[in-house]
Short mmCIF file of N, CA and C in Angstrom, two decimals:
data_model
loop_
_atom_site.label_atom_id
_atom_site.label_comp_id
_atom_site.label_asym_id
_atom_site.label_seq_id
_atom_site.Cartn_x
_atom_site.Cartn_y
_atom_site.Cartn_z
N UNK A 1 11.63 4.70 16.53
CA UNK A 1 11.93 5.72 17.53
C UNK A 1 11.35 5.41 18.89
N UNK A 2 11.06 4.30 18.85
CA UNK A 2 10.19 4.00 20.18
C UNK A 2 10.97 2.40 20.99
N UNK A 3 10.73 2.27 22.35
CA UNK A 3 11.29 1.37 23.00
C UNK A 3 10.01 0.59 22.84
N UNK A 4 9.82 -0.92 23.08
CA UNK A 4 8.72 -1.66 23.14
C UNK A 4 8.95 -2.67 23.28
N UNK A 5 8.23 -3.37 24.39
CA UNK A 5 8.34 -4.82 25.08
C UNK A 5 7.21 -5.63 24.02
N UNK A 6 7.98 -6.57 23.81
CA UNK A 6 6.93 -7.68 23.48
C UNK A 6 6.69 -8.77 23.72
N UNK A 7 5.27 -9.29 23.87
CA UNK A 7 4.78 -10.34 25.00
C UNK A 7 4.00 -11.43 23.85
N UNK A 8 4.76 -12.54 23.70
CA UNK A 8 4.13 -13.84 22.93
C UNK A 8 3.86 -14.60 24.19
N UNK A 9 2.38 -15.16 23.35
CA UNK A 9 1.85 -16.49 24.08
C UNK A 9 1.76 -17.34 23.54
N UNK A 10 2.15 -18.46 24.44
CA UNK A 10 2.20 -19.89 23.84
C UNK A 10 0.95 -20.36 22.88
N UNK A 11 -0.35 -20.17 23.41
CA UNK A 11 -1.31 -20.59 23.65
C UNK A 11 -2.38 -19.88 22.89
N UNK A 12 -3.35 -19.48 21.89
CA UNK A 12 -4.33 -18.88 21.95
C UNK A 12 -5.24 -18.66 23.23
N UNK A 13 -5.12 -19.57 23.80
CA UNK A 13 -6.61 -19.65 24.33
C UNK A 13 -5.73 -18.78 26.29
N UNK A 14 -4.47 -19.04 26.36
CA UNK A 14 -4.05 -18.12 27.14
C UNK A 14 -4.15 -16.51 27.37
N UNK A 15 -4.00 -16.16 25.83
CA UNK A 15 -4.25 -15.47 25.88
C UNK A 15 -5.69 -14.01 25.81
N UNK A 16 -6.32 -14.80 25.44
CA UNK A 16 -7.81 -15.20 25.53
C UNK A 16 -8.31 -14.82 27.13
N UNK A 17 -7.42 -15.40 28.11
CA UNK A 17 -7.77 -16.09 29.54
C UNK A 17 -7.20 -14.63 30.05
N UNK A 18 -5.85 -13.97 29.61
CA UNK A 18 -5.47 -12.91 30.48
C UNK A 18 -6.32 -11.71 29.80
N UNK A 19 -6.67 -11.66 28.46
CA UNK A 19 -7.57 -10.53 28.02
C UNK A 19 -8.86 -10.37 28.33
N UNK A 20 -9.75 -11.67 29.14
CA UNK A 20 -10.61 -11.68 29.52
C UNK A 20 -10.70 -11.17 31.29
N UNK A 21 -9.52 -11.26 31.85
CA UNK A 21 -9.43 -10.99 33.37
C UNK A 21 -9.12 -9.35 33.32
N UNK A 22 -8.90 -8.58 32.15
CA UNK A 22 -9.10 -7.44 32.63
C UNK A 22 -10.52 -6.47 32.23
N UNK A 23 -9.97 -5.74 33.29
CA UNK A 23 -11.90 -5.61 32.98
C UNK A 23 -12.02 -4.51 31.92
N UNK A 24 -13.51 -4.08 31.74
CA UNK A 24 -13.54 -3.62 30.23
C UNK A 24 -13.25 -1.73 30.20
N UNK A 25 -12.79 -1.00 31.36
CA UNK A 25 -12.10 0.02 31.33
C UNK A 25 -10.54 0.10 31.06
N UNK A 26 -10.28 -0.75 31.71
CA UNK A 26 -8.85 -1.41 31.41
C UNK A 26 -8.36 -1.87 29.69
N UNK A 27 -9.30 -2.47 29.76
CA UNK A 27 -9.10 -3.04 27.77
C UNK A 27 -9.16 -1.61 26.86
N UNK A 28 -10.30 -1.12 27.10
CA UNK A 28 -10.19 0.67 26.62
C UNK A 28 -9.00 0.97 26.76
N UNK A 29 -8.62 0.99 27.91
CA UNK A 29 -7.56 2.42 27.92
C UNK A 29 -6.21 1.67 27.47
N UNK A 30 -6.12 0.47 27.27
CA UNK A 30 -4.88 -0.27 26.48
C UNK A 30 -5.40 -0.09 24.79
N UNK A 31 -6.38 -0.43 24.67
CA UNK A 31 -6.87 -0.08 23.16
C UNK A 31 -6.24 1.29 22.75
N UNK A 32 -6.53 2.27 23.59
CA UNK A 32 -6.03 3.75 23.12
C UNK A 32 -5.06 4.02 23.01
N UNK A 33 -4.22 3.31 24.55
CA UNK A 33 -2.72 3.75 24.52
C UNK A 33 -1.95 2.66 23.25
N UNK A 34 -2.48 1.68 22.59
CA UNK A 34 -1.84 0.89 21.65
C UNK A 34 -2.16 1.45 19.93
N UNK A 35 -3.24 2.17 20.12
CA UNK A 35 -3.34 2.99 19.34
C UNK A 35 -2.92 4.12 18.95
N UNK A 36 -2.69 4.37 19.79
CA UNK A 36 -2.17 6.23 19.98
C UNK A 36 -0.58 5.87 19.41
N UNK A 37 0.15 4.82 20.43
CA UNK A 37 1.46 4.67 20.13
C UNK A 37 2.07 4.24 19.14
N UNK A 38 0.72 3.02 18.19
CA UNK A 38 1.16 2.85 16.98
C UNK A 38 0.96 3.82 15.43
N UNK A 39 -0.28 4.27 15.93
CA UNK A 39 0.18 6.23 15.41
C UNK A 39 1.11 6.58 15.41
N UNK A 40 1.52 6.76 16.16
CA UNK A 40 2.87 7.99 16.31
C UNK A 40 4.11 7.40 15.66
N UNK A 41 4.08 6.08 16.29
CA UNK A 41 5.26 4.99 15.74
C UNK A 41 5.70 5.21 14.00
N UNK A 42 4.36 5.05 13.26
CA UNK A 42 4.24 4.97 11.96
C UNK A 42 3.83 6.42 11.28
N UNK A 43 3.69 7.34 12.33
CA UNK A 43 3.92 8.69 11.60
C UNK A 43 3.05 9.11 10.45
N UNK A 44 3.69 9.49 9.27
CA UNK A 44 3.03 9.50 7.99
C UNK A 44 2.76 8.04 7.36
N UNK A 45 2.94 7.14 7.97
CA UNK A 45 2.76 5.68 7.00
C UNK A 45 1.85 5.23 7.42
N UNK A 46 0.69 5.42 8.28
CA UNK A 46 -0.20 4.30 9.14
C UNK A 46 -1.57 4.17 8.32
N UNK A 47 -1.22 3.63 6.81
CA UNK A 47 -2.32 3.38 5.91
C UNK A 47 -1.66 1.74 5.90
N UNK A 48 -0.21 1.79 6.04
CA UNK A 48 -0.28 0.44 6.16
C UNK A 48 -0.45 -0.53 6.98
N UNK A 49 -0.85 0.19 8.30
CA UNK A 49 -1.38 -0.70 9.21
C UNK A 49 -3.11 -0.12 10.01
N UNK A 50 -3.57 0.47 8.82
CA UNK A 50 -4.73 1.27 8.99
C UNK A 50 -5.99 0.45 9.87
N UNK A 51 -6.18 -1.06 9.23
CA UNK A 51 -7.01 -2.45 9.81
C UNK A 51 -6.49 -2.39 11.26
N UNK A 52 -5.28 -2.18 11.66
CA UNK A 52 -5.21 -2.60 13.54
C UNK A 52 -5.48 -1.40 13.75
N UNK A 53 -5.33 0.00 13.36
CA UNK A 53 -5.64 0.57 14.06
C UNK A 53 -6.88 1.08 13.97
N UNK A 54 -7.94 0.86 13.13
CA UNK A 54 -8.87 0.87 13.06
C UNK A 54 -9.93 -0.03 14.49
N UNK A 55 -9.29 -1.16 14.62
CA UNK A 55 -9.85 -2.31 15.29
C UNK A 55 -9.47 -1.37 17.12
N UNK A 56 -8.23 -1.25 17.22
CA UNK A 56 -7.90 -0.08 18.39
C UNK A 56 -8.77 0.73 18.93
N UNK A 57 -8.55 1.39 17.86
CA UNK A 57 -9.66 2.81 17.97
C UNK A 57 -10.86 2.54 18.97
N UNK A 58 -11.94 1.67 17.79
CA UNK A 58 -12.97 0.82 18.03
C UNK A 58 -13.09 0.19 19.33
N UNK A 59 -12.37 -0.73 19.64
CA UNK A 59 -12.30 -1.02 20.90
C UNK A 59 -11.93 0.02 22.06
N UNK A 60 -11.18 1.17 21.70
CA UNK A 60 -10.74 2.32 22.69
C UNK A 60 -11.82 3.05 22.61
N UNK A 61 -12.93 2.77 21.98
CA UNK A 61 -14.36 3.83 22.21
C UNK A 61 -13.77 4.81 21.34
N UNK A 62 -12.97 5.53 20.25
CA UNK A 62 -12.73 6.74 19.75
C UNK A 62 -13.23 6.17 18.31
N UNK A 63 -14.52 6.63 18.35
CA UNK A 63 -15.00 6.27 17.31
C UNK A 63 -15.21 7.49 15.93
N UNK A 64 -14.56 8.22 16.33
CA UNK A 64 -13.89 8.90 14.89
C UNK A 64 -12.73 8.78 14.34
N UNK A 65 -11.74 8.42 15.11
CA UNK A 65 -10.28 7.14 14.53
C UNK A 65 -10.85 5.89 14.12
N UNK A 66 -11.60 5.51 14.58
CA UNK A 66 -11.81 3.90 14.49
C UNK A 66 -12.37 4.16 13.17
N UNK A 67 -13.54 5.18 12.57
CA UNK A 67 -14.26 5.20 11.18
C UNK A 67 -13.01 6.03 10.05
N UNK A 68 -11.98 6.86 10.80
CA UNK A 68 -11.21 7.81 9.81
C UNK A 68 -9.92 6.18 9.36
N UNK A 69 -9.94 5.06 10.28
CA UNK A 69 -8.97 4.22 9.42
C UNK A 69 -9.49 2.97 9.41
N UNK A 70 -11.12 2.63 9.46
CA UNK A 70 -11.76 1.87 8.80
C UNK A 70 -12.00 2.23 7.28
N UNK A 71 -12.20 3.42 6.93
CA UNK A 71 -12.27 4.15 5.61
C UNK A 71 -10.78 4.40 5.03
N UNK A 72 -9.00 3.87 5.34
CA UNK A 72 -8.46 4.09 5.21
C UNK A 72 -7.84 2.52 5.03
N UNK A 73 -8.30 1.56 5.75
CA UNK A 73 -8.58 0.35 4.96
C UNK A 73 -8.84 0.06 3.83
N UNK A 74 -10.08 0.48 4.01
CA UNK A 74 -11.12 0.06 2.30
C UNK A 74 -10.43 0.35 1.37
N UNK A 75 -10.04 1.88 1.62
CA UNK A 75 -9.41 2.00 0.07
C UNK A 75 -8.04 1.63 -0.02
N UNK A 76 -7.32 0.88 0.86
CA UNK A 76 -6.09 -0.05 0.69
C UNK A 76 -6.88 -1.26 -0.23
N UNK A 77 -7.85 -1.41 0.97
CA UNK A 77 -7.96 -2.90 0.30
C UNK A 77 -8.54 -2.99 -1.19
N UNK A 78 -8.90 -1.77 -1.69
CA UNK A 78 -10.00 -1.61 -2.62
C UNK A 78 -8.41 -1.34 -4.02
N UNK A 79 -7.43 -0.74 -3.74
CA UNK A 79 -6.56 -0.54 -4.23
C UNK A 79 -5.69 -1.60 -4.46
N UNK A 80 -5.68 -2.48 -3.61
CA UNK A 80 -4.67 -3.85 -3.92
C UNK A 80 -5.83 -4.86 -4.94
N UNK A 81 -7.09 -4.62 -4.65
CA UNK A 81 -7.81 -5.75 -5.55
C UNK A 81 -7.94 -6.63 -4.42
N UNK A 82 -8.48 -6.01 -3.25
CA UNK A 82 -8.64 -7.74 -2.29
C UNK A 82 -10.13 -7.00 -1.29
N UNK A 83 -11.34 -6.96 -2.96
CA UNK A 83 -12.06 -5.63 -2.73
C UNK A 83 -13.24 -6.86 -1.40
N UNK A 84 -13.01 -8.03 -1.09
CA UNK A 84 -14.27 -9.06 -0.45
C UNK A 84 -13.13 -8.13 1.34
N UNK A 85 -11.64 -7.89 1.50
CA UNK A 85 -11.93 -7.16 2.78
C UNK A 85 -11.85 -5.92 3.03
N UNK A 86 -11.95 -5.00 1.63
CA UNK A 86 -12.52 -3.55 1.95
C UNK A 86 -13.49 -3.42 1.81
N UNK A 87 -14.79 -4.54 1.29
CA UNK A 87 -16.13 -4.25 2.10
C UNK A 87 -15.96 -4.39 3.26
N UNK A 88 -15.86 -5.67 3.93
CA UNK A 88 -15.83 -5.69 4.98
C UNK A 88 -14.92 -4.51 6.21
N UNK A 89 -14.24 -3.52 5.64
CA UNK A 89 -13.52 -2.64 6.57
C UNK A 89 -14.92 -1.17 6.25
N UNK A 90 -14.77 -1.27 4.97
CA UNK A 90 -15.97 -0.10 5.04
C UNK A 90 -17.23 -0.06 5.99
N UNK A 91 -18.01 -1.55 5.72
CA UNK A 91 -19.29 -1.96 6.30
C UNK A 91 -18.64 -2.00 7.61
N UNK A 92 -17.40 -1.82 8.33
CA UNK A 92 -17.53 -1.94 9.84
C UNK A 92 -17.79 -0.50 10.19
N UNK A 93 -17.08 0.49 9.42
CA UNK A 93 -16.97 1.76 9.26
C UNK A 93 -18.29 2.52 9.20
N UNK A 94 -18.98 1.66 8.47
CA UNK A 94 -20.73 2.07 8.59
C UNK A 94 -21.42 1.43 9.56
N UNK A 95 -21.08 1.07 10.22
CA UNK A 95 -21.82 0.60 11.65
C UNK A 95 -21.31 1.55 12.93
N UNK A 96 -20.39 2.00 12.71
CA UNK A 96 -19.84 3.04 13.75
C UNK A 96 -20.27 4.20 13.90
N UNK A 97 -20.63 4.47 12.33
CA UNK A 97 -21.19 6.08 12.23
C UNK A 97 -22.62 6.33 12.93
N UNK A 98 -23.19 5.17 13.63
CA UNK A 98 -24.35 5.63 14.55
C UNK A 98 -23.72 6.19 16.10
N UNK A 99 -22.74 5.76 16.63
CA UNK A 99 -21.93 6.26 17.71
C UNK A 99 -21.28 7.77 17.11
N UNK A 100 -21.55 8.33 16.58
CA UNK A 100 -21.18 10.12 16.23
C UNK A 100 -22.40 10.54 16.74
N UNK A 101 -22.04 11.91 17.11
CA UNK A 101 -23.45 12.98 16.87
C UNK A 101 -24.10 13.20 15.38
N UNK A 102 -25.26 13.74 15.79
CA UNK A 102 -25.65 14.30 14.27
C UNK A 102 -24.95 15.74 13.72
N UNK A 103 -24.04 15.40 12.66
CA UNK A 103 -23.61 16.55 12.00
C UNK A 103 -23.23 16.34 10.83
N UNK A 104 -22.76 18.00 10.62
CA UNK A 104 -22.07 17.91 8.78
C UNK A 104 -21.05 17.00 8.72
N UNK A 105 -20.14 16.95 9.38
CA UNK A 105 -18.78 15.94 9.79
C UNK A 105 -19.43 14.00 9.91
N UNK A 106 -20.40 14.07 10.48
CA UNK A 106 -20.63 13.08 10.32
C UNK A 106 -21.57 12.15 8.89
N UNK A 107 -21.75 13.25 8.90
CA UNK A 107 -22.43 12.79 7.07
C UNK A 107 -21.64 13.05 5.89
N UNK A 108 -20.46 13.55 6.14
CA UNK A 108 -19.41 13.45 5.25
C UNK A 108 -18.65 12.84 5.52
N UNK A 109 -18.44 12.19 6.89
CA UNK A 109 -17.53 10.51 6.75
C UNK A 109 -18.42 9.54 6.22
N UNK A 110 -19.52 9.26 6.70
CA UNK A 110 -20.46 8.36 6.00
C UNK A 110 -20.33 8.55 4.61
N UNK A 111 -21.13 9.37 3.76
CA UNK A 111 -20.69 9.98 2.15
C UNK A 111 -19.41 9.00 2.34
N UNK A 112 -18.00 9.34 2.49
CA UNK A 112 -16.99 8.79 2.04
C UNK A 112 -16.87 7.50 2.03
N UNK A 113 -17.19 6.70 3.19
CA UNK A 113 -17.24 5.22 3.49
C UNK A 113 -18.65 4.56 1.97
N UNK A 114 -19.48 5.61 2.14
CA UNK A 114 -20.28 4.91 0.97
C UNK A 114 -19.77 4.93 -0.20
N UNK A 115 -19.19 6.31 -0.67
CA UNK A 115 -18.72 6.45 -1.58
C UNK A 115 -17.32 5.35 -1.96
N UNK A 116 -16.48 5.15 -1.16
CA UNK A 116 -15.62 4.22 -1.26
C UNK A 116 -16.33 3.12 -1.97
N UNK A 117 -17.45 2.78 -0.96
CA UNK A 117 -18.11 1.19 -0.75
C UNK A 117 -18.96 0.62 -1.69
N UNK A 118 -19.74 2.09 -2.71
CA UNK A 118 -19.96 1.57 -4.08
C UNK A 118 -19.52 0.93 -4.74
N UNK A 119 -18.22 1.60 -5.75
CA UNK A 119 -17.78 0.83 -7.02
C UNK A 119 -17.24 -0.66 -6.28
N UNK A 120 -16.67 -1.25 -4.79
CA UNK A 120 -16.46 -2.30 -4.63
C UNK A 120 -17.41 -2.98 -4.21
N UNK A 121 -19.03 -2.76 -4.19
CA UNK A 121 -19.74 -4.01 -3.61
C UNK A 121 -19.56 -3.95 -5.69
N UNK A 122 -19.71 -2.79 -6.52
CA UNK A 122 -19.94 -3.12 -8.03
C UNK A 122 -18.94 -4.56 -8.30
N UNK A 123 -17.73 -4.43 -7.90
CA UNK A 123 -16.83 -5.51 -8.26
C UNK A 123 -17.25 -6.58 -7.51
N UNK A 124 -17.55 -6.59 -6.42
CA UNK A 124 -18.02 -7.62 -5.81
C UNK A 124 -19.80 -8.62 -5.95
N UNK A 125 -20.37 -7.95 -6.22
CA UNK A 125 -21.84 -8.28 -6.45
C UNK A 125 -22.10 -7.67 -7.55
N UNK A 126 -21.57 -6.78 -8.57
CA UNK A 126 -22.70 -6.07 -9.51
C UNK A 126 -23.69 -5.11 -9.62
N UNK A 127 -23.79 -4.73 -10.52
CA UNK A 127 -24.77 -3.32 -10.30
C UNK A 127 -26.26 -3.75 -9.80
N UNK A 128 -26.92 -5.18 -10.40
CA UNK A 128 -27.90 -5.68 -9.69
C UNK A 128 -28.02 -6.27 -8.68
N UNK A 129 -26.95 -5.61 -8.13
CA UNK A 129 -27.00 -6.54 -6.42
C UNK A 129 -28.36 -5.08 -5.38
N UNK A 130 -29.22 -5.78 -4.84
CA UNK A 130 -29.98 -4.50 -3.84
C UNK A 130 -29.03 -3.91 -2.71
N UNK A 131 -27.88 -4.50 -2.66
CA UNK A 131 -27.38 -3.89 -1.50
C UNK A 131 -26.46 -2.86 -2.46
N UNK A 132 -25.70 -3.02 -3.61
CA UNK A 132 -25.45 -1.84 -4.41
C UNK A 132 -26.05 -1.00 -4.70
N UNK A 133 -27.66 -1.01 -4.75
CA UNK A 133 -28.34 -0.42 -5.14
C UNK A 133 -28.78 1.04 -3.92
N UNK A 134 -28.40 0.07 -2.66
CA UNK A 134 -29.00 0.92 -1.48
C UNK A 134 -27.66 1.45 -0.98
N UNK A 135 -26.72 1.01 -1.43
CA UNK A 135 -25.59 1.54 -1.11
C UNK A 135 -25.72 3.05 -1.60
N UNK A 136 -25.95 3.31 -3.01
CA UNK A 136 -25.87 4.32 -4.02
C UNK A 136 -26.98 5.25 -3.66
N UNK A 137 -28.32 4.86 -3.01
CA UNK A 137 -29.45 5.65 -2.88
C UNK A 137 -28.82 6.14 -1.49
N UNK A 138 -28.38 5.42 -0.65
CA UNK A 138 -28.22 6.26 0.57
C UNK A 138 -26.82 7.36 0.35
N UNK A 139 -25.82 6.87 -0.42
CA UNK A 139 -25.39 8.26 -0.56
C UNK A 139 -25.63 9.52 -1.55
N UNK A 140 -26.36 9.23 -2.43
CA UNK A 140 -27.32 10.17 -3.03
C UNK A 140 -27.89 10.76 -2.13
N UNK A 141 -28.89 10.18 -1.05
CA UNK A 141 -29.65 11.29 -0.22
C UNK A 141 -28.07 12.32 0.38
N UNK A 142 -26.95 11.53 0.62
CA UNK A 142 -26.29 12.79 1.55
C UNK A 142 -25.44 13.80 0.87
N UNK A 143 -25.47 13.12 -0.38
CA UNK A 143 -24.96 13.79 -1.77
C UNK A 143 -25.43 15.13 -1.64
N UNK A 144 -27.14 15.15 -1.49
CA UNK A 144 -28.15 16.06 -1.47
C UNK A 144 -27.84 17.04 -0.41
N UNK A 145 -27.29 16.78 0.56
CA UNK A 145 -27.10 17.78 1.76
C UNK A 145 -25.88 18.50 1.64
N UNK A 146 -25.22 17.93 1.05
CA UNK A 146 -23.86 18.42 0.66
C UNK A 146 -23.76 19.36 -0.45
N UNK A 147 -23.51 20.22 -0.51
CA UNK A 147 -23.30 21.23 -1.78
C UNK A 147 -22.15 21.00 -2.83
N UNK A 148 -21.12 21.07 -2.84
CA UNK A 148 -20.07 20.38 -3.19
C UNK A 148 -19.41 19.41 -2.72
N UNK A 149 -19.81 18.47 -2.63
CA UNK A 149 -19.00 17.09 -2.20
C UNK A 149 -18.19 16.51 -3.38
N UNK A 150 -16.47 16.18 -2.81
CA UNK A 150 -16.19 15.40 -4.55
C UNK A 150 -16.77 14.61 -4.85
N UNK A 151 -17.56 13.89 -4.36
CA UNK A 151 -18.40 12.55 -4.36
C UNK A 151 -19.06 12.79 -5.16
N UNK A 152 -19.60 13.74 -5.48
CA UNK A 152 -21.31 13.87 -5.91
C UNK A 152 -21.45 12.86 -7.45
N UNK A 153 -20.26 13.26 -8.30
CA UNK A 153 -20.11 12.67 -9.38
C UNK A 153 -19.95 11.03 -9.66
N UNK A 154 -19.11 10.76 -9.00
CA UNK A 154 -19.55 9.17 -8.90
C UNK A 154 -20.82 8.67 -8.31
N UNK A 155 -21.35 9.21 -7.53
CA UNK A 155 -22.29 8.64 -6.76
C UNK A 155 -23.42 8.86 -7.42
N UNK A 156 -23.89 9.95 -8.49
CA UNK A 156 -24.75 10.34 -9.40
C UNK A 156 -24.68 9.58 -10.62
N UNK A 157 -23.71 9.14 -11.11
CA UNK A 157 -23.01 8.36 -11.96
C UNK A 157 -23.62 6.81 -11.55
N UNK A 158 -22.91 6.35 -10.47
CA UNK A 158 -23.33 4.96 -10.43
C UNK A 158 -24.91 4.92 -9.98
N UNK A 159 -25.56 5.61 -9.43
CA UNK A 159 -26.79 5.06 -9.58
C UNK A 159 -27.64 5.59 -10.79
N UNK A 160 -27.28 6.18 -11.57
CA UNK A 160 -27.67 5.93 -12.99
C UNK A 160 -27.31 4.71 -13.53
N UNK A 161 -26.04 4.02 -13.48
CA UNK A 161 -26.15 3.16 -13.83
C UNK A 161 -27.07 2.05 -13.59
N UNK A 162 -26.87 1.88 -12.19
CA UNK A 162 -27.56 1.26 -11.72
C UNK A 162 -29.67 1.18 -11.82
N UNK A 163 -29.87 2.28 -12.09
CA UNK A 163 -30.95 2.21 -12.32
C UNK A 163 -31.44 2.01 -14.28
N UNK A 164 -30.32 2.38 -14.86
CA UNK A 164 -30.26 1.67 -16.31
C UNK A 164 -30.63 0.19 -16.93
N UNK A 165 -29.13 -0.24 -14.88
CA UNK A 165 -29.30 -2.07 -15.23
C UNK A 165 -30.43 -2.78 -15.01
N UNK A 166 -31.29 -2.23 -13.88
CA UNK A 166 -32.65 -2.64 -13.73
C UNK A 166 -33.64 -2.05 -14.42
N UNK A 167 -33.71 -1.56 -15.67
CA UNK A 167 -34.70 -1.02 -16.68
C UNK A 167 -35.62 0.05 -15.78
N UNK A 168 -35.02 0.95 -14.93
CA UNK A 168 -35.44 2.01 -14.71
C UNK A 168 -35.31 2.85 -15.72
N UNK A 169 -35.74 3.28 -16.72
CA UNK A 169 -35.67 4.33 -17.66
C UNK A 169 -35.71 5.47 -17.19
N UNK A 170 -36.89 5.74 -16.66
CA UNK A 170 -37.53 6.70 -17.06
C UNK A 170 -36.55 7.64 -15.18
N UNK A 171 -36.28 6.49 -14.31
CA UNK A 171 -36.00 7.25 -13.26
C UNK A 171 -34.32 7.63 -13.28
N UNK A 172 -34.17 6.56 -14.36
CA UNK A 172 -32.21 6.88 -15.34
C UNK A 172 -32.43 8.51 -15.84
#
């Protein structure tokens, strides 16, 4: 439903050369407007191109789009079985959540990105991996703030496990 010019370059490194000559308000506000438009473009479908527009967002400074389809990644990628780049879309997703304010909204996107980001570092590293381990303790603490979160159950779940696999007994 949309008209759209499109601009190939020969060259990587050309293009490289014209994205570097604009300056970095300029790159924003193309980030947004390429975001915004490929939103709209894809309507109800934009899980399948959730990774660019995630990367958009991000670069357009709207860093509650950029974490609502970094977390819309993961669980693509976590769903196809190609769980080594929905860590990597989650863990970008958790680096963003320091650019929010402090709130309930923001500790329930986090919760989700962790919650996602458990059972795939599990497929990816194992329950004795420490970064699974800290994955699971940090959303337990927000588990805790949350009264009903759907989360609560997996996330209570896997670090029992997890503390099973390392002969925590007594804290299982």
């Amino acid at each position: 439903g949309t008209v759209a010019a499109r601009y190939s370059f020969i060259h990587a490194l050309y293009q490289e050369v014209f994205y570097q000559r604009l300056t970095p308000n300029r790159r924003k506000g193309l980030h947004l407007r390429i975001g915004e438009r490929m939103e709209a473009a894809f309507g109800g479908g934009t899980e399948e191109i959730a990774a660019q527009l995630a990367l958009h967002f991000e670069r357009g400074k709207d860093y509650p789009l950029a974490i609502k389809y970094s977390l819309l990644a993961g669980q693509q990628g976590a769903q196809r079985s190609a769980n080594p780049e929905a860590v990597d879309h989650l863990r970008k997703g958790l680096e963003l959540i320091p650019h929010l304010e402090q709130s309930v909204e923001r500790a329930d996107q986090e919760l989700s990105l962790l919650a996602q980001l458990g059972p795939v570092l599990i497929a990816t590293q194992g329950y004795g991996a420490a970064e699974t381990a800290h994955c699971f303790g940090r959303a337990r603490e927000l588990t805790g703030q949350a009264a009903d979160s759907p989360h609560m159950f997996p996330v209570l779940y896997g670090s029992w496990v997890i503390k099973l696999t390392w002969a925590q007994f007594q804290t299982a």
